Structures are given as C-alpha cells and as structure tokens.
Coordinates of C-alpha atoms and ligand atoms in Angstrom, one line a residue:
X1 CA -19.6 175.7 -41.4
X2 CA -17.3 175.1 -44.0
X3 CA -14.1 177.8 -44.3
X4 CA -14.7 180.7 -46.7
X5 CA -12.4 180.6 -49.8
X6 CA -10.8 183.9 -47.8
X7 CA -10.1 182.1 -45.2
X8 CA -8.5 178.9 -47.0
X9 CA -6.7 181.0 -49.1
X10 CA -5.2 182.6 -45.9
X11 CA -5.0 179.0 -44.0
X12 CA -2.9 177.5 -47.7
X13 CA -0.5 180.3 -47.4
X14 CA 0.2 180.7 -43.2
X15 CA 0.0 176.9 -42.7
X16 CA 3.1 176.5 -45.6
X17 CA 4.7 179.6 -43.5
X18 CA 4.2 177.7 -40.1
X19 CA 4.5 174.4 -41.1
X20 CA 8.1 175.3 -42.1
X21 CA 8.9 177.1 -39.1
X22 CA 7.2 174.2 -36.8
X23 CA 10.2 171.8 -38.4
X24 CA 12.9 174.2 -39.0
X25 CA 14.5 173.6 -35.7
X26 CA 14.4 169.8 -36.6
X27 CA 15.3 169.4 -40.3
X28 CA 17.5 166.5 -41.2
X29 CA 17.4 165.1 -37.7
X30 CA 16.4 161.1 -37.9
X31 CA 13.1 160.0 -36.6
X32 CA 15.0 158.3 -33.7
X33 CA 17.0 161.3 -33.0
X34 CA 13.5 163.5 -32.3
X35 CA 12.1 160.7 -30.9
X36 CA 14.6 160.4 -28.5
X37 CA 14.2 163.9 -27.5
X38 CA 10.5 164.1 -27.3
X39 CA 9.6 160.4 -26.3
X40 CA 5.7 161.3 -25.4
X41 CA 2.7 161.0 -28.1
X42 CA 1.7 163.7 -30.4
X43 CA -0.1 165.9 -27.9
X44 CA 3.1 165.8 -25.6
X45 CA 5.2 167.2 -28.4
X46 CA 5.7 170.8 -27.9
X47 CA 3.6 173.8 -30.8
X48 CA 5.4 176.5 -29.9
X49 CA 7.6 177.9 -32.4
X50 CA 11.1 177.8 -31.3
X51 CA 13.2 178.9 -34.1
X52 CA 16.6 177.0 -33.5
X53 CA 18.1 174.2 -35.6
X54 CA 21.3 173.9 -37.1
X55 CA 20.5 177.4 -39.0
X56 CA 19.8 179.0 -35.8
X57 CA 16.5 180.4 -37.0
X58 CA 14.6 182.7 -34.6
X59 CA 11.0 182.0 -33.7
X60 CA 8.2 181.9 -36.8
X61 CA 11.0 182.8 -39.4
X62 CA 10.5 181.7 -42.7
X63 CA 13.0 179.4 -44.4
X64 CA 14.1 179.0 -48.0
X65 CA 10.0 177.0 -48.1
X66 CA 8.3 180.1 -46.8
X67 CA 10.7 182.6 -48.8
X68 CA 10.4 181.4 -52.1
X69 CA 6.4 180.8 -52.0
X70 CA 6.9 184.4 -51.4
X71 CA 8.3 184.5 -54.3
X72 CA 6.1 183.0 -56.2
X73 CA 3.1 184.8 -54.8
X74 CA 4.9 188.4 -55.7
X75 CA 4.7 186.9 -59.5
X76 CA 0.8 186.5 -59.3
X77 CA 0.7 189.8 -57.4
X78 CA 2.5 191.1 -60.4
X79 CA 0.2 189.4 -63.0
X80 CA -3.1 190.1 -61.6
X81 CA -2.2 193.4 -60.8
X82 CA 0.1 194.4 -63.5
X83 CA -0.5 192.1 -66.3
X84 CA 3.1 190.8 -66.0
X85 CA 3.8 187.0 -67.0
X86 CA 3.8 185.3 -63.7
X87 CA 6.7 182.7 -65.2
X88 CA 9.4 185.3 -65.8
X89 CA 8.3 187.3 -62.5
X90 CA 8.4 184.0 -60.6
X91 CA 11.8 183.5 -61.5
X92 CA 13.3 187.1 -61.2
X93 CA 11.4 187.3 -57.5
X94 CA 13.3 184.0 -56.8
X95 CA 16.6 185.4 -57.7
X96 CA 16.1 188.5 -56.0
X97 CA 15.7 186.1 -52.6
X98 CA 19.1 184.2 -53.9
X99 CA 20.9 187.2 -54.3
X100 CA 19.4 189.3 -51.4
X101 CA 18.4 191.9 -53.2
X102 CA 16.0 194.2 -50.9
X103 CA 14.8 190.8 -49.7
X104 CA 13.0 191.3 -46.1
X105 CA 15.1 190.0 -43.2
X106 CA 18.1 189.5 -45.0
X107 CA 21.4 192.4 -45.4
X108 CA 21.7 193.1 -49.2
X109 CA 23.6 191.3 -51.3
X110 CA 24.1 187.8 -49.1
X111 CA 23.8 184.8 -50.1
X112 CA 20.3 182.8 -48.2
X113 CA 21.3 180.5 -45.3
X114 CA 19.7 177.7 -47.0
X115 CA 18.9 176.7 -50.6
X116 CA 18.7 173.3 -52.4
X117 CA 21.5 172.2 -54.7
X118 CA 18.8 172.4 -57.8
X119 CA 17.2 175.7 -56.8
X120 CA 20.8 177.2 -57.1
X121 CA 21.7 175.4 -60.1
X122 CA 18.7 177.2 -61.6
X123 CA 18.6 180.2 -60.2
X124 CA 22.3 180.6 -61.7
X125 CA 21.3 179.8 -64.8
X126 CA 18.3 181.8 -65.0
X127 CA 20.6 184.5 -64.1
X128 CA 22.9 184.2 -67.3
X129 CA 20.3 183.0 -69.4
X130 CA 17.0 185.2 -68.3
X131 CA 15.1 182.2 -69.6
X132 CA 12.9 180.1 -67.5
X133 CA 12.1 177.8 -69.7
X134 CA 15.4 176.7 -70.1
X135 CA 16.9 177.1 -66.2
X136 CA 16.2 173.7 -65.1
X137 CA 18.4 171.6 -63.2
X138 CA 17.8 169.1 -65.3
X139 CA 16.2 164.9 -65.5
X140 CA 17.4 163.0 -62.5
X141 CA 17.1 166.0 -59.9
X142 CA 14.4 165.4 -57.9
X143 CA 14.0 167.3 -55.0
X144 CA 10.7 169.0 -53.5
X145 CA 12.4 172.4 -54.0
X146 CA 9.5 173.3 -56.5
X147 CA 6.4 171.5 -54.8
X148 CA 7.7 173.5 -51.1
X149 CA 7.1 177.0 -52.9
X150 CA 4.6 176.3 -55.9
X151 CA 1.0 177.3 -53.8
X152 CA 0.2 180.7 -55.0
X153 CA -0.3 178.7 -58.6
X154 CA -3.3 176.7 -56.8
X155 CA -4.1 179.4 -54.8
X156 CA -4.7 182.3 -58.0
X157 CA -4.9 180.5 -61.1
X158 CA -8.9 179.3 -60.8
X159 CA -8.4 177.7 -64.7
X160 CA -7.5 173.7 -64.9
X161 CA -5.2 173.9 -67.8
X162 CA -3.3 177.1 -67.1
X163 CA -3.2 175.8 -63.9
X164 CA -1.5 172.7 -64.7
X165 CA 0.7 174.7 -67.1
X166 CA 2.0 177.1 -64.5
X167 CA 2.3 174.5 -62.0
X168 CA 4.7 172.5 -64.6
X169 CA 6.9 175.8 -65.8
X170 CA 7.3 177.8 -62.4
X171 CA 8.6 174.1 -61.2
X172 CA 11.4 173.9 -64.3
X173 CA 12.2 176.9 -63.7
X174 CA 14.4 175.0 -61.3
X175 CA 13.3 171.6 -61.3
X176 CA 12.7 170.3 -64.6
X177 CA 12.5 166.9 -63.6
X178 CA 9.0 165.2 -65.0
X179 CA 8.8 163.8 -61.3
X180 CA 8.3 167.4 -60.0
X181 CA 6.7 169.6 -62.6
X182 CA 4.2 166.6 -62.8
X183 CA 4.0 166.5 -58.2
X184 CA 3.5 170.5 -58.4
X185 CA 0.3 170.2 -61.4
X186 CA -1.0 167.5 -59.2
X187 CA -0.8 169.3 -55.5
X188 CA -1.8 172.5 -57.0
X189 CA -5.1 170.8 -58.3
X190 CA -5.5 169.3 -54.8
X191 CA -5.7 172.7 -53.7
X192 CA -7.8 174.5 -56.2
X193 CA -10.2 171.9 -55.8
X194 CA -10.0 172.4 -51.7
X195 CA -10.3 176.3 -52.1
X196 CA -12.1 177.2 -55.4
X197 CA -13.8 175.0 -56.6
X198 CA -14.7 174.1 -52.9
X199 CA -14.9 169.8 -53.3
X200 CA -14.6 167.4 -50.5
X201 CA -11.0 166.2 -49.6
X202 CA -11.8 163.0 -51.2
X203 CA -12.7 164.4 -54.3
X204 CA -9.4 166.7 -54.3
X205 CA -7.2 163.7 -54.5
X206 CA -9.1 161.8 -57.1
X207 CA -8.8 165.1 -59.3
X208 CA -4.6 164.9 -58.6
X209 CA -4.5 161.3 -59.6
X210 CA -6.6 162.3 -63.1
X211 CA -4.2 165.3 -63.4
X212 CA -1.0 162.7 -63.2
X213 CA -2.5 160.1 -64.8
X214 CA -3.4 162.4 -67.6
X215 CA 0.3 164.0 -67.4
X216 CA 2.4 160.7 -67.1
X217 CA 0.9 159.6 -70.8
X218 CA -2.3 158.1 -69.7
X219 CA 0.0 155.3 -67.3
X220 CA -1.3 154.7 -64.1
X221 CA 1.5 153.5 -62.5
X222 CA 3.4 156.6 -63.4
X223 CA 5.4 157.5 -60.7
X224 CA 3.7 160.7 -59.6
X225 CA 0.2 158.8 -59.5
X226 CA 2.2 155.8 -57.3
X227 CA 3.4 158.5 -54.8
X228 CA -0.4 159.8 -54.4
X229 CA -2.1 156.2 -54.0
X230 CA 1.0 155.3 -51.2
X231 CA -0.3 158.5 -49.5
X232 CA -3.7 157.3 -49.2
X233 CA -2.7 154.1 -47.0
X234 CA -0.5 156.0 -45.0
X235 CA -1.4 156.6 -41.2
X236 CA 0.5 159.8 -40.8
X237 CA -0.1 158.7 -36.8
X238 CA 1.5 155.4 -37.0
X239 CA 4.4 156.5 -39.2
X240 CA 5.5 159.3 -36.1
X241 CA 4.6 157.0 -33.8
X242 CA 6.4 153.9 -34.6
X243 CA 8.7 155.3 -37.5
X244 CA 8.6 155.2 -41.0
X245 CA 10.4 151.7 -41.1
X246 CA 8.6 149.6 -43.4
X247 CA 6.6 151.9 -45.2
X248 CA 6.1 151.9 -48.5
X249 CA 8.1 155.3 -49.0
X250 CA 9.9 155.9 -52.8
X251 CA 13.2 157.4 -50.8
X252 CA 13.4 158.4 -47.2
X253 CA 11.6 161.4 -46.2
X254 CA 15.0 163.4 -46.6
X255 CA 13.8 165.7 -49.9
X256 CA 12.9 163.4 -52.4
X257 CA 9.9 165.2 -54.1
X258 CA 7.2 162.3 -54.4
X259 CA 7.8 161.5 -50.7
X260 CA 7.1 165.1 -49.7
X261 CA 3.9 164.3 -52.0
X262 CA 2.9 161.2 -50.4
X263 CA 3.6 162.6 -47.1
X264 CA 1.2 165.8 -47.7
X265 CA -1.8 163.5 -49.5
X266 CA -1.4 161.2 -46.2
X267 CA -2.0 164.7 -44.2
X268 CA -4.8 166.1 -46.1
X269 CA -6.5 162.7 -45.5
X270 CA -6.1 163.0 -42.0
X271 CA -9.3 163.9 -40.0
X272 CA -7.1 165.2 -36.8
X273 CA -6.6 168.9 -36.3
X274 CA -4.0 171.0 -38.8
X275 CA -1.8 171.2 -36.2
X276 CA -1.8 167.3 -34.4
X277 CA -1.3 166.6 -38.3
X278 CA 1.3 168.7 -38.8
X279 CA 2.9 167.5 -35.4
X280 CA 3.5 164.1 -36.6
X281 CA 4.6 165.1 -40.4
X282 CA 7.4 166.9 -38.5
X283 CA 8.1 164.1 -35.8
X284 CA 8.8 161.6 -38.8
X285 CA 12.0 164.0 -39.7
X286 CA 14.2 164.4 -42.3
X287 CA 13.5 167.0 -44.2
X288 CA 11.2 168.5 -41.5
X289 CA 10.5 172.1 -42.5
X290 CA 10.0 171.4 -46.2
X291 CA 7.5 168.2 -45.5
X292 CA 5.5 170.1 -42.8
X293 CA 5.1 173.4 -45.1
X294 CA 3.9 171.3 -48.0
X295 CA 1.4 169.2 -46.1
X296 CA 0.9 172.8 -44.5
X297 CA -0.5 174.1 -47.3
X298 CA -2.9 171.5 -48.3
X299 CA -4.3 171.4 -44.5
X300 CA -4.5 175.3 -44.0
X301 CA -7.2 175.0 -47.7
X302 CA -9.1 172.3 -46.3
X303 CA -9.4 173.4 -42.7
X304 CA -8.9 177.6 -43.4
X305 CA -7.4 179.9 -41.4
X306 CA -9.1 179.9 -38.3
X307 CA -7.3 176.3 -38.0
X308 CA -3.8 177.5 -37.3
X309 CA -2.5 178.1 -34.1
X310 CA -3.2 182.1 -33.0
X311 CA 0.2 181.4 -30.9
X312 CA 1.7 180.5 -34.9
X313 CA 0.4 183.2 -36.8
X314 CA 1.6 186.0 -34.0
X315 CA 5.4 184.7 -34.7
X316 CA 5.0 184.3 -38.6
X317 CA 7.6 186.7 -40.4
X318 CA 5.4 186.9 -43.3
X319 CA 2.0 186.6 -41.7
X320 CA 0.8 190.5 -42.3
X321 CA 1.9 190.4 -45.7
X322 CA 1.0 187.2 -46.7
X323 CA -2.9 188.4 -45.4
X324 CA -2.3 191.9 -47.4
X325 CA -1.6 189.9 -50.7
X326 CA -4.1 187.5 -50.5
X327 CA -6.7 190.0 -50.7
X328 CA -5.4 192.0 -53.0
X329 CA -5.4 189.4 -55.3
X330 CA -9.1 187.8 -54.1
X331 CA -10.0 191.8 -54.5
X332 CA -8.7 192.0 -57.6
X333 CA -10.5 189.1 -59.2
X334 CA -13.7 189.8 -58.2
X335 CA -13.4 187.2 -55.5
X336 CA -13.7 189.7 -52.3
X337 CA -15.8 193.3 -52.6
X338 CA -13.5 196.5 -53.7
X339 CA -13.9 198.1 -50.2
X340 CA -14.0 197.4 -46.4
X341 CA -12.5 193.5 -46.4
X342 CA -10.0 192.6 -44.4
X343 CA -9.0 196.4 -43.8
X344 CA -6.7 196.4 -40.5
X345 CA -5.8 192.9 -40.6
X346 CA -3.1 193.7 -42.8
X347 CA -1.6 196.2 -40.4
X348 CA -1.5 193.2 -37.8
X349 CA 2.0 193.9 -36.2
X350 CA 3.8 191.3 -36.2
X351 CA 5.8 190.0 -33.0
X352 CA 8.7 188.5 -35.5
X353 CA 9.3 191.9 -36.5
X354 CA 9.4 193.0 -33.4
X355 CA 11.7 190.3 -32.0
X356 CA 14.3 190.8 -34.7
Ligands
MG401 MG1 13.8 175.2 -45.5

C-alpha cells in the first residue's frame, strides 16, 4: 500500500534529520578514505548512528542540515498558524540558530559548530539589513546550503507557483545564486509531487525538469536541468562501490549544490530500501551529511515514514518535534482531522535527549 501523505510528510522530514546524522561522522572524508575503513559492500557498512566526526557529534544529533530545515519548518509553523510571512520568519528562525538564541542543544549566545561560508555571509547581512530579499551571498556562490534545509517549502506549500516562489526566496535568503534558488524550486517540486499530489517517482522528476526548464528561460541545457538528467544515469550502487571516478559529476561531491541535486535525483530513482540508498550516498563522501540529508528527504516522501530505521528515529534530536509540527500543520490545513491524530506520538521521548 502506498505511504499516507502523513506518513511521507513524516518520512521527508526524519530521513533529512537521519540522513545527516548517518554522514556526519564522515563528512569531508574522500571515498577512498571510507572505503578504506569500511572495505565490505553496502550491507556490511554499519546503520547505526554513531555521532563522531571531526565535530565530535553525539549519536542522532542534528547538524547545521537538520538545524536549519528546522528553521525553515518554524517559518511555515508560523504562517499557517499565525499568518506570519514564512520569508522573513524563515530568515529570523535561521539567525536565531546562528546566534544561539534559545536554540535547543546549544548554550545561548554561541556561535553553531558548523555553518557554510554563504549561510554566514547571509545570515550577517540579514542581520544588519532585516531584508531577505537582499541577504544573499551573492552570483558565483554555489553551495547546497539552501537545497540541505529548503523541505518544509515542498512539504507545506501544496500551490505550484508559490511553491516555486518560496523555494527561490527562502534559498536567496542566503544563496542567491540562480544555480540554487533554481536546484531548491526544482527538488521541492520533486517532493510535492511525491507527497501531495501523490505521482509516481518517475513522474516527480519529469515535473523538476519542467520546473528548471521553465526557470532557466526555457533552455534545456540550463544547468540546473543538466544536473537532474546526470542524476537519472547515475547508479548510486556503482558510484559507492567503485567511486565516483569517471562520472559525469559538475564538481566533486564536496558541496557544490547541483551535485547534491544529481546525487538525491540518482537516490530517489533508486528501487533499494531508504536506508541501503542512503548507505551508499554517504559511502561516496565528501560532503557526507549534507548529500545524505538531501537525498534523505526525497526518499523518506517516496517511501514514508515507516521506511526509516526504528533504531534512527529513537536517536533523532529532533524526531518528537519534527512529528508534533508536522501535524500541526497537516491539522491545520485540513489535511489531518482536528482531534485524536497522532496524539502521544508527539510525547515520544526521545533517547538523544536523554543521552545529552
Ligand atoms: Mg552539516
């Protein structure tokens, strides 16, 4: 039976979570360097959540990936709920994180562990400016900063063209670049076609590559479109098994936005389980958390929630809330009854919280 829209709403949001936490403890480690340590085949490597890495994260914690689609989601909590506009929201939420104010798991007033040269370029400036639309890092910086955190936008916004429009301005709000405003329109669409509108994987994709075609002036060899056909001749099992040597990648895996695109489209195409696919997106390394939470969240839509591990979503810092905003917000528009859905799966405790 297919998954519920509950329950690939759910899957979108905890597969981005453990998809980041499954790579943390690898990320910027060399496909030879993983290799090396974990020589066997996919079902050798290990799925339990370590935490680790050179950030010395504990188990299931989320990363700057996890913590700003946090973000994000609080800005659609705040417009569905309050009316609010989910752009300016989206960028104060994401400065709170930067600054660490009242964020969860973090002392007030430091500075994250881990942000992206862009996101902090534009979080500055949003904070001097307190305008989004003119934040931006600017043309030429392309990093997957705004496709790791921009889900909730596929997740909550059921209309095409606001939908596309939020994609392209929560992205600017620090990456401005065409190449990502453009990568975030086109994944979000992937999604909203997975969870609301319900299509077939197949018929997701071919929606993105409308969507880019449509938003890189009608081209088709835009570059945005490019990075989506690459991902659908990509065998995501080959690439960890062999190494990405010889692929047809636009950079090298290491946080160039349009391969964390091409990377995720490969992954959604893949028929193997979430987490065998999620597995090898992490054992081709580089930027291993970011690439395995944004192929995360297209896997957890098409396969729901059911499909990540129970051993995952124990750990998962932001599991319980995660799961109490999602069905707010499905509540809220009409999407779950007013009364008696998921009451007391919210409450879930969470071992994260009760191992830090
Ligand atoms: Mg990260």
């Amino acid at each position: 039976m297919a998954p519920s829209r509950r329950s690939r709403t759910l899957g979108a949001l905890l597969a981005v979570h453990a998809g980041d936490a499954l790579g943390a403890p690898f990320e910027f480690k060399p496909y030879t360097a993983i290799r090396s340590r974990h020589p066997g085949p996919n079902s050798a490597f290990p799925r339990t959540l370590t935490g680790g890495g050179f950030l010395s994260w504990a188990p299931g914690a989320a990363t700057d990936d996890t913590d700003l689609t946090r973000a994000v989601l609080l800005a659609y909590r705040d417009a569905i709920l309050s009316g609010d506009d989910v752009i300016s929201k989206a960028a104060e939420h994401s400065l709170a994180w930067y600054r660490g104010d009242r964020w969860p798991g973090r002392r007030q007033g430091t500075l994250p562990r881990d942000i992206g040269g862009a996101t902090r370029r534009g979080l500055s400036s949003f904070a001097s400016s307190r305008d989004p639309s003119s934040s931006g890092a600017g043309q030429g910086s392309a990093g997957n900063g705004s496709l790791m955190r921009c889900i909730p936008t596929g997740l909550f916004q059921a209309d095409p063209e606001l939908l596309v429009k939020e994609s392209q301005c929560i992205s600017a709000i620090t990456h401005n670049d065409r190449r990502c405003t453009i990568a975030c329109a086109a994944y979000n669409t992937i999604v909203s076609a997975l969870v609301v509108r319900g299509l077939s994987v197949e018929d997701a994709v071919s929606a993105s590559e409308r969507v880019a075609v449509s938003l890189e002036g009608g081209r088709p060899d835009g570059p945005v479109h490019a990075a989506i056909k690459i991902g659908r001749t990509i065998s995501l099992e080959d690439l960890a098994d062999k190494g990405p040597r010889g692929v047809d990648f636009l950079g090298s895996c290491s946080g160039f936005v349009l391969d964390s695109l091409t990377l995720a489209v490969a992954a959604v195409l893949d028929e193997r389980r979430l987490d065998q696919v999620l597995v090898d997106v992490v054992r081709v390394g580089r930027d291993t958390d970011t690439n395995a939470a944004i192929a995360g969240g297209l896997l957890g839509a098409r396969d729901g929630e059911e499909a990540v591990l129970d051993e995952w979503k124990d750990l998962l810092q932001f599991g319980p809330e995660f799961r109490r905003l999602a069905d707010q917000l499905l509540t809220a528009q009409g999407v779950l009854p007013g009364e008696g859905v998921g009451q007391g799966e919210g409450q879930t405790l969470s071992l994260y919280s009760l191992m830090t």
